[in-house]
Amino acid sequence: MSRALLGRGGRTSIPIEMQMRPRLPRPLRWLVVLTVLALLAAAGYGAWRLELARRTVLHELGQSVGERRAAERELLRMGAEREQLLLERDQLAARMTELEAGLRAVAEERDRLAAAAGVAESQATIERAASDRLASELRAIEAENARLKADLHYLESLLPADGSRGVVSIRGLQFVPDTVPQTWRYRALLMQGGRAERSFDGSLQLVVTGMQNSESVTLVWPSKTDPQSRQSMAVRFTRSLRVEGAIELPEGFEVESVQLRVMENGAVRAEQRVAI
């Protein structure tokens, strides 16, 4: 269908041919609307996500900057602490050097004192040994002096008032066990009274009485069959003579008494008996 349109001034316009298009079905129109809405929603969501991402990035960048600044401040603090620790280390090293020097000085002083103490201890030891030796010698001298005084007293007591000569006596007879088993030691002082100048020549005889196997037994020394033992018992003196010796007794022999005799030409000139 075509129509002629009148224009302004009464003129006729160019005919316009109008054609009516058919309308879209309703469901299709709703589908188109929903599609457009979905696209708008997707675009809005994308814009929101983009803004969220932008804000997140900015926030993280802000945090990173803050962390970086905090890290820088921490590094500065740690650097200052490191400098302080280095200073303290140097001070400690200097102090340790002083202490080592002091220890060396103390060790040297200790060694010197130890050496001096060792010398003093050695001197003290030597002095103690010398003192002990002198004390021992003094005791021996005192004992010998006492023995000589006793011998002198015995000698003086044997000098008869009537001036008789040649009297032989025995003083201080002792008979004691020795450290060796079954061995006994005897000791006595022989003296000749008067003022004669002749020497006494004789011998000793030791008679030991005791029990053995529940029987009384008497033993005599020296044995008549042993010339060597008889020779060992020979004595010769002018004024006095200290005699001593040792004899070995049979095993199981129990000593009861001992008698020392001074013999001259087979005769008994003096004798002394002691009970054990």
Tab-separated table of C-alpha atoms in Angstrom:
chain	number	residue	atom	x	y	z
A	1	MET	CA	0.000	0.000	0.000
A	2	SER	CA	1.301	3.416	-0.875
A	3	ARG	CA	0.173	6.744	0.242
A	4	ALA	CA	0.891	10.300	-0.991
A	5	LEU	CA	1.786	12.623	1.825
A	6	LEU	CA	1.174	16.317	1.635
A	7	GLY	CA	4.003	18.457	2.672
A	8	ARG	CA	4.147	21.927	3.917
A	9	GLY	CA	2.926	24.543	1.382
A	10	GLY	CA	0.514	22.131	-0.062
A	11	ARG	CA	3.115	20.280	-1.931
A	12	THR	CA	2.940	16.623	-2.359
A	13	SER	CA	5.798	14.595	-0.715
A	14	ILE	CA	7.489	11.590	-2.104
A	15	PRO	CA	5.366	8.618	-1.637
A	16	ILE	CA	6.630	6.294	1.085
A	17	GLU	CA	5.900	2.719	0.759
A	18	MET	CA	5.203	1.214	4.237
A	19	GLN	CA	5.468	-2.507	4.923
A	20	MET	CA	4.248	-4.088	8.219
A	21	ARG	CA	6.646	-6.712	9.698
A	22	PRO	CA	5.283	-9.616	11.676
A	23	ARG	CA	5.740	-9.534	15.577
A	24	LEU	CA	8.027	-12.141	17.469
A	25	PRO	CA	6.394	-14.814	19.530
A	26	ARG	CA	6.157	-14.152	23.321
A	27	PRO	CA	8.436	-16.950	24.476
A	28	LEU	CA	11.109	-15.874	22.097
A	29	ARG	CA	10.780	-12.322	23.289
A	30	TRP	CA	11.211	-13.505	26.909
A	31	LEU	CA	14.235	-15.524	25.902
A	32	VAL	CA	15.749	-12.479	24.316
A	33	VAL	CA	14.995	-10.420	27.435
A	34	LEU	CA	16.500	-13.029	29.720
A	35	THR	CA	19.527	-13.292	27.496
A	36	VAL	CA	20.008	-9.540	27.634
A	37	LEU	CA	19.518	-9.542	31.402
A	38	ALA	CA	21.996	-12.402	31.754
A	39	LEU	CA	24.523	-10.516	29.689
A	40	LEU	CA	23.944	-7.391	31.783
A	41	ALA	CA	24.291	-9.428	34.969
A	42	ALA	CA	27.455	-11.061	33.683
A	43	ALA	CA	28.863	-7.674	32.756
A	44	GLY	CA	27.954	-6.313	36.206
A	45	TYR	CA	29.454	-9.324	37.953
A	46	GLY	CA	32.580	-8.996	35.842
A	47	ALA	CA	32.826	-5.338	36.730
A	48	TRP	CA	32.339	-6.200	40.441
A	49	ARG	CA	34.991	-8.902	40.286
A	50	LEU	CA	37.337	-6.534	38.550
A	51	GLU	CA	36.779	-3.881	41.222
A	52	LEU	CA	37.216	-6.483	43.987
A	53	ALA	CA	40.416	-7.670	42.371
A	54	ARG	CA	41.615	-4.082	42.030
A	55	ARG	CA	40.899	-3.387	45.698
A	56	THR	CA	42.519	-6.669	46.756
A	57	VAL	CA	45.621	-5.857	44.758
A	58	LEU	CA	45.736	-2.388	46.234
A	59	HIS	CA	45.263	-3.810	49.742
A	60	GLU	CA	47.958	-6.401	49.202
A	61	LEU	CA	50.208	-3.749	47.745
A	62	GLY	CA	49.552	-1.660	50.834
A	63	GLN	CA	50.284	-4.608	53.092
A	64	SER	CA	53.437	-5.399	51.109
A	65	VAL	CA	54.611	-1.824	51.474
A	66	GLY	CA	53.863	-1.944	55.210
A	67	GLU	CA	55.596	-5.271	55.578
A	68	ARG	CA	58.544	-3.995	53.573
A	69	ARG	CA	58.789	-0.957	55.791
A	70	ALA	CA	58.440	-3.143	58.903
A	71	ALA	CA	61.119	-5.460	57.493
A	72	GLU	CA	63.372	-2.470	56.882
A	73	ARG	CA	62.794	-1.256	60.444
A	74	GLU	CA	63.517	-4.820	61.719
A	75	LEU	CA	66.684	-4.935	59.642
A	76	LEU	CA	67.773	-1.623	61.088
A	77	ARG	CA	67.038	-2.865	64.603
A	78	MET	CA	68.903	-6.129	63.976
A	79	GLY	CA	71.832	-4.155	62.537
A	80	ALA	CA	71.948	-2.051	65.676
A	81	GLU	CA	71.773	-5.171	67.845
A	82	ARG	CA	74.539	-6.754	65.754
A	83	GLU	CA	76.739	-3.706	66.286
A	84	GLN	CA	75.990	-3.886	70.020
A	85	LEU	CA	76.796	-7.615	70.091
A	86	LEU	CA	80.053	-7.035	68.229
A	87	LEU	CA	80.969	-4.354	70.744
A	88	GLU	CA	80.145	-6.666	73.647
A	89	ARG	CA	82.130	-9.459	71.959
A	90	ASP	CA	85.169	-7.206	71.697
A	91	GLN	CA	84.767	-6.198	75.337
A	92	LEU	CA	84.470	-9.866	76.384
A	93	ALA	CA	87.535	-10.771	74.310
A	94	ALA	CA	89.518	-8.027	76.020
A	95	ARG	CA	88.252	-9.209	79.419
A	96	MET	CA	89.187	-12.817	78.595
A	97	THR	CA	92.675	-11.654	77.597
A	98	GLU	CA	93.013	-9.897	80.953
A	99	LEU	CA	91.759	-12.979	82.801
A	100	GLU	CA	94.155	-15.271	80.934
A	101	ALA	CA	97.036	-12.965	81.813
A	102	GLY	CA	95.883	-13.025	85.442
A	103	LEU	CA	95.620	-16.814	85.388
A	104	ARG	CA	99.120	-17.121	83.986
A	105	ALA	CA	100.408	-14.846	86.717
A	106	VAL	CA	98.577	-16.881	89.378
A	107	ALA	CA	99.934	-20.135	87.904
A	108	GLU	CA	103.475	-18.758	87.932
A	109	GLU	CA	103.056	-17.641	91.531
A	110	ARG	CA	101.619	-21.045	92.434
A	111	ASP	CA	104.563	-22.828	90.817
A	112	ARG	CA	106.987	-20.543	92.626
A	113	LEU	CA	105.292	-21.140	95.957
A	114	ALA	CA	105.140	-24.893	95.274
A	115	ALA	CA	108.844	-24.935	94.492
A	116	ALA	CA	109.569	-22.934	97.641
A	117	ALA	CA	107.306	-25.244	99.647
A	118	GLY	CA	109.074	-28.265	98.152
A	119	VAL	CA	112.457	-26.863	99.151
A	120	ALA	CA	111.152	-26.043	102.614
A	121	GLU	CA	109.590	-29.518	102.910
A	122	SER	CA	112.856	-31.127	101.806
A	123	GLN	CA	114.773	-29.082	104.346
A	124	ALA	CA	112.227	-29.946	107.025
A	125	THR	CA	112.482	-33.633	106.079
A	126	ILE	CA	116.265	-33.502	106.265
A	127	GLU	CA	116.096	-31.723	109.603
A	128	ARG	CA	113.584	-34.250	110.941
A	129	ALA	CA	115.759	-37.147	109.754
A	130	ALA	CA	118.828	-35.561	111.333
A	131	SER	CA	116.887	-34.899	114.538
A	132	ASP	CA	115.593	-38.491	114.620
A	133	ARG	CA	119.083	-39.826	113.992
A	134	LEU	CA	120.548	-37.644	116.737
A	135	ALA	CA	117.746	-38.669	119.102
A	136	SER	CA	118.391	-42.342	118.316
A	137	GLU	CA	122.108	-41.900	118.836
A	138	LEU	CA	121.435	-40.035	122.080
A	139	ARG	CA	119.185	-42.823	123.318
A	140	ALA	CA	121.839	-45.388	122.409
A	141	ILE	CA	124.500	-43.336	124.209
A	142	GLU	CA	122.270	-42.946	127.250
A	143	ALA	CA	121.569	-46.681	127.271
A	144	GLU	CA	125.274	-47.455	126.935
A	145	ASN	CA	126.064	-44.949	129.662
A	146	ALA	CA	123.486	-46.543	131.954
A	147	ARG	CA	124.901	-49.983	131.188
A	148	LEU	CA	128.461	-48.789	131.905
A	149	LYS	CA	127.326	-47.196	135.147
A	150	ALA	CA	125.674	-50.462	136.167
A	151	ASP	CA	128.808	-52.395	135.256
A	152	LEU	CA	130.918	-49.943	137.249
A	153	HIS	CA	128.582	-50.288	140.187
A	154	TYR	CA	128.858	-54.091	139.974
A	155	LEU	CA	132.637	-53.885	139.734
A	156	GLU	CA	132.894	-51.592	142.707
A	157	SER	CA	130.595	-53.794	144.765
A	158	LEU	CA	132.790	-56.809	144.091
A	159	LEU	CA	135.970	-55.279	145.403
A	160	PRO	CA	136.422	-57.010	148.804
A	161	ALA	CA	137.478	-54.955	151.799
A	162	ASP	CA	140.093	-57.524	152.913
A	163	GLY	CA	141.952	-57.300	149.594
A	164	SER	CA	141.277	-60.932	148.531
A	165	ARG	CA	141.965	-61.679	144.895
A	166	GLY	CA	140.557	-63.797	142.093
A	167	VAL	CA	136.884	-63.935	143.093
A	168	VAL	CA	134.762	-64.491	139.924
A	169	SER	CA	131.066	-63.663	139.910
A	170	ILE	CA	128.146	-63.401	137.494
A	171	ARG	CA	125.853	-60.384	137.381
A	172	GLY	CA	122.622	-59.621	135.520
A	173	LEU	CA	121.922	-62.956	133.853
A	174	GLN	CA	119.169	-62.678	131.230
A	175	PHE	CA	117.620	-65.469	129.135
A	176	VAL	CA	114.986	-64.337	126.621
A	177	PRO	CA	113.417	-65.792	123.456
A	178	ASP	CA	114.734	-64.545	120.130
A	179	THR	CA	112.711	-63.566	117.047
A	180	VAL	CA	113.753	-66.851	115.451
A	181	PRO	CA	111.514	-69.721	116.654
A	182	GLN	CA	113.040	-72.112	119.213
A	183	THR	CA	116.020	-69.755	119.676
A	184	TRP	CA	116.866	-68.137	123.036
A	185	ARG	CA	119.471	-65.507	123.841
A	186	TYR	CA	121.498	-65.194	127.042
A	187	ARG	CA	123.406	-62.210	128.409
A	188	ALA	CA	125.435	-61.674	131.575
A	189	LEU	CA	128.334	-59.722	133.077
A	190	LEU	CA	131.384	-61.608	134.368
A	191	MET	CA	133.615	-59.898	136.932
A	192	GLN	CA	136.784	-60.801	138.768
A	193	GLY	CA	137.125	-59.223	142.189
A	194	GLY	CA	140.246	-57.972	143.919
A	195	ARG	CA	143.086	-55.969	142.458
A	196	ALA	CA	145.058	-58.780	140.845
A	197	GLU	CA	146.479	-58.231	137.415
A	198	ARG	CA	146.231	-61.801	136.145
A	199	SER	CA	143.728	-62.764	133.479
A	200	PHE	CA	141.049	-65.294	134.078
A	201	ASP	CA	140.981	-68.088	131.505
A	202	GLY	CA	137.980	-70.364	131.584
A	203	SER	CA	134.739	-71.243	129.843
A	204	LEU	CA	130.993	-70.898	130.183
A	205	GLN	CA	128.464	-73.642	130.712
A	206	LEU	CA	124.733	-73.119	130.210
A	207	VAL	CA	122.278	-75.510	131.873
A	208	VAL	CA	118.623	-75.210	130.774
A	209	THR	CA	115.889	-77.100	132.615
A	210	GLY	CA	112.387	-77.548	131.253
A	211	MET	CA	109.583	-79.881	130.163
A	212	GLN	CA	109.289	-81.853	126.949
A	213	ASN	CA	106.641	-84.453	126.234
A	214	SER	CA	105.450	-84.145	129.879
A	215	GLU	CA	108.907	-85.071	131.156
A	216	SER	CA	111.543	-82.993	132.935
A	217	VAL	CA	114.572	-82.483	130.696
A	218	THR	CA	117.944	-80.825	131.380
A	219	LEU	CA	120.044	-79.539	128.476
A	220	VAL	CA	123.720	-78.558	128.795
A	221	TRP	CA	125.806	-76.309	126.504
A	222	PRO	CA	128.397	-76.761	125.201
A	223	SER	CA	128.126	-80.405	124.321
A	224	LYS	CA	131.071	-82.580	125.274
A	225	THR	CA	131.057	-84.068	121.774
A	226	ASP	CA	131.180	-80.706	119.992
A	227	PRO	CA	134.627	-79.069	120.226
A	228	GLN	CA	133.524	-76.072	118.178
A	229	SER	CA	130.757	-75.159	120.632
A	230	ARG	CA	133.171	-75.604	123.568
A	231	GLN	CA	135.565	-73.205	121.900
A	232	SER	CA	132.812	-70.638	121.372
A	233	MET	CA	132.026	-70.701	125.104
A	234	ALA	CA	135.628	-69.963	126.163
A	235	VAL	CA	136.204	-66.667	128.052
A	236	ARG	CA	139.247	-64.647	129.059
A	237	PHE	CA	139.174	-61.378	130.997
A	238	THR	CA	140.961	-59.442	133.716
A	239	ARG	CA	138.373	-57.244	135.421
A	240	SER	CA	135.050	-57.771	133.652
A	241	LEU	CA	133.538	-59.211	130.518
A	242	ARG	CA	130.038	-58.940	129.056
A	243	VAL	CA	129.033	-62.214	127.450
A	244	GLU	CA	126.068	-62.968	125.222
A	245	GLY	CA	125.013	-65.591	122.724
A	246	ALA	CA	122.152	-67.698	121.406
A	247	ILE	CA	121.192	-71.365	121.633
A	248	GLU	CA	118.597	-73.387	119.791
A	249	LEU	CA	116.205	-75.501	121.868
A	250	PRO	CA	114.379	-78.621	120.670
A	251	GLU	CA	110.878	-78.173	119.302
A	252	GLY	CA	108.235	-78.492	122.018
A	253	PHE	CA	110.717	-77.738	124.819
A	254	GLU	CA	109.283	-75.466	127.536
A	255	VAL	CA	111.925	-73.553	129.493
A	256	GLU	CA	111.555	-73.465	133.292
A	257	SER	CA	114.954	-72.196	134.436
A	258	VAL	CA	118.481	-71.471	133.211
A	259	GLN	CA	121.807	-71.614	135.022
A	260	LEU	CA	125.077	-70.011	133.841
A	261	ARG	CA	128.319	-71.419	135.149
A	262	VAL	CA	131.888	-70.091	134.916
A	263	MET	CA	134.276	-73.048	134.674
A	264	GLU	CA	138.050	-73.159	135.239
A	265	ASN	CA	139.952	-76.389	134.760
A	266	GLY	CA	136.720	-78.391	135.180
A	267	ALA	CA	135.776	-76.644	138.429
A	268	VAL	CA	132.842	-74.271	138.870
A	269	ARG	CA	134.145	-70.804	139.825
A	270	ALA	CA	130.785	-68.989	139.710
A	271	GLU	CA	127.187	-69.681	138.850
A	272	GLN	CA	123.821	-67.888	138.660
A	273	ARG	CA	120.367	-69.318	138.146
A	274	VAL	CA	117.166	-67.564	137.045
A	275	ALA	CA	113.677	-68.965	136.739
A	276	ILE	CA	111.709	-68.290	133.534
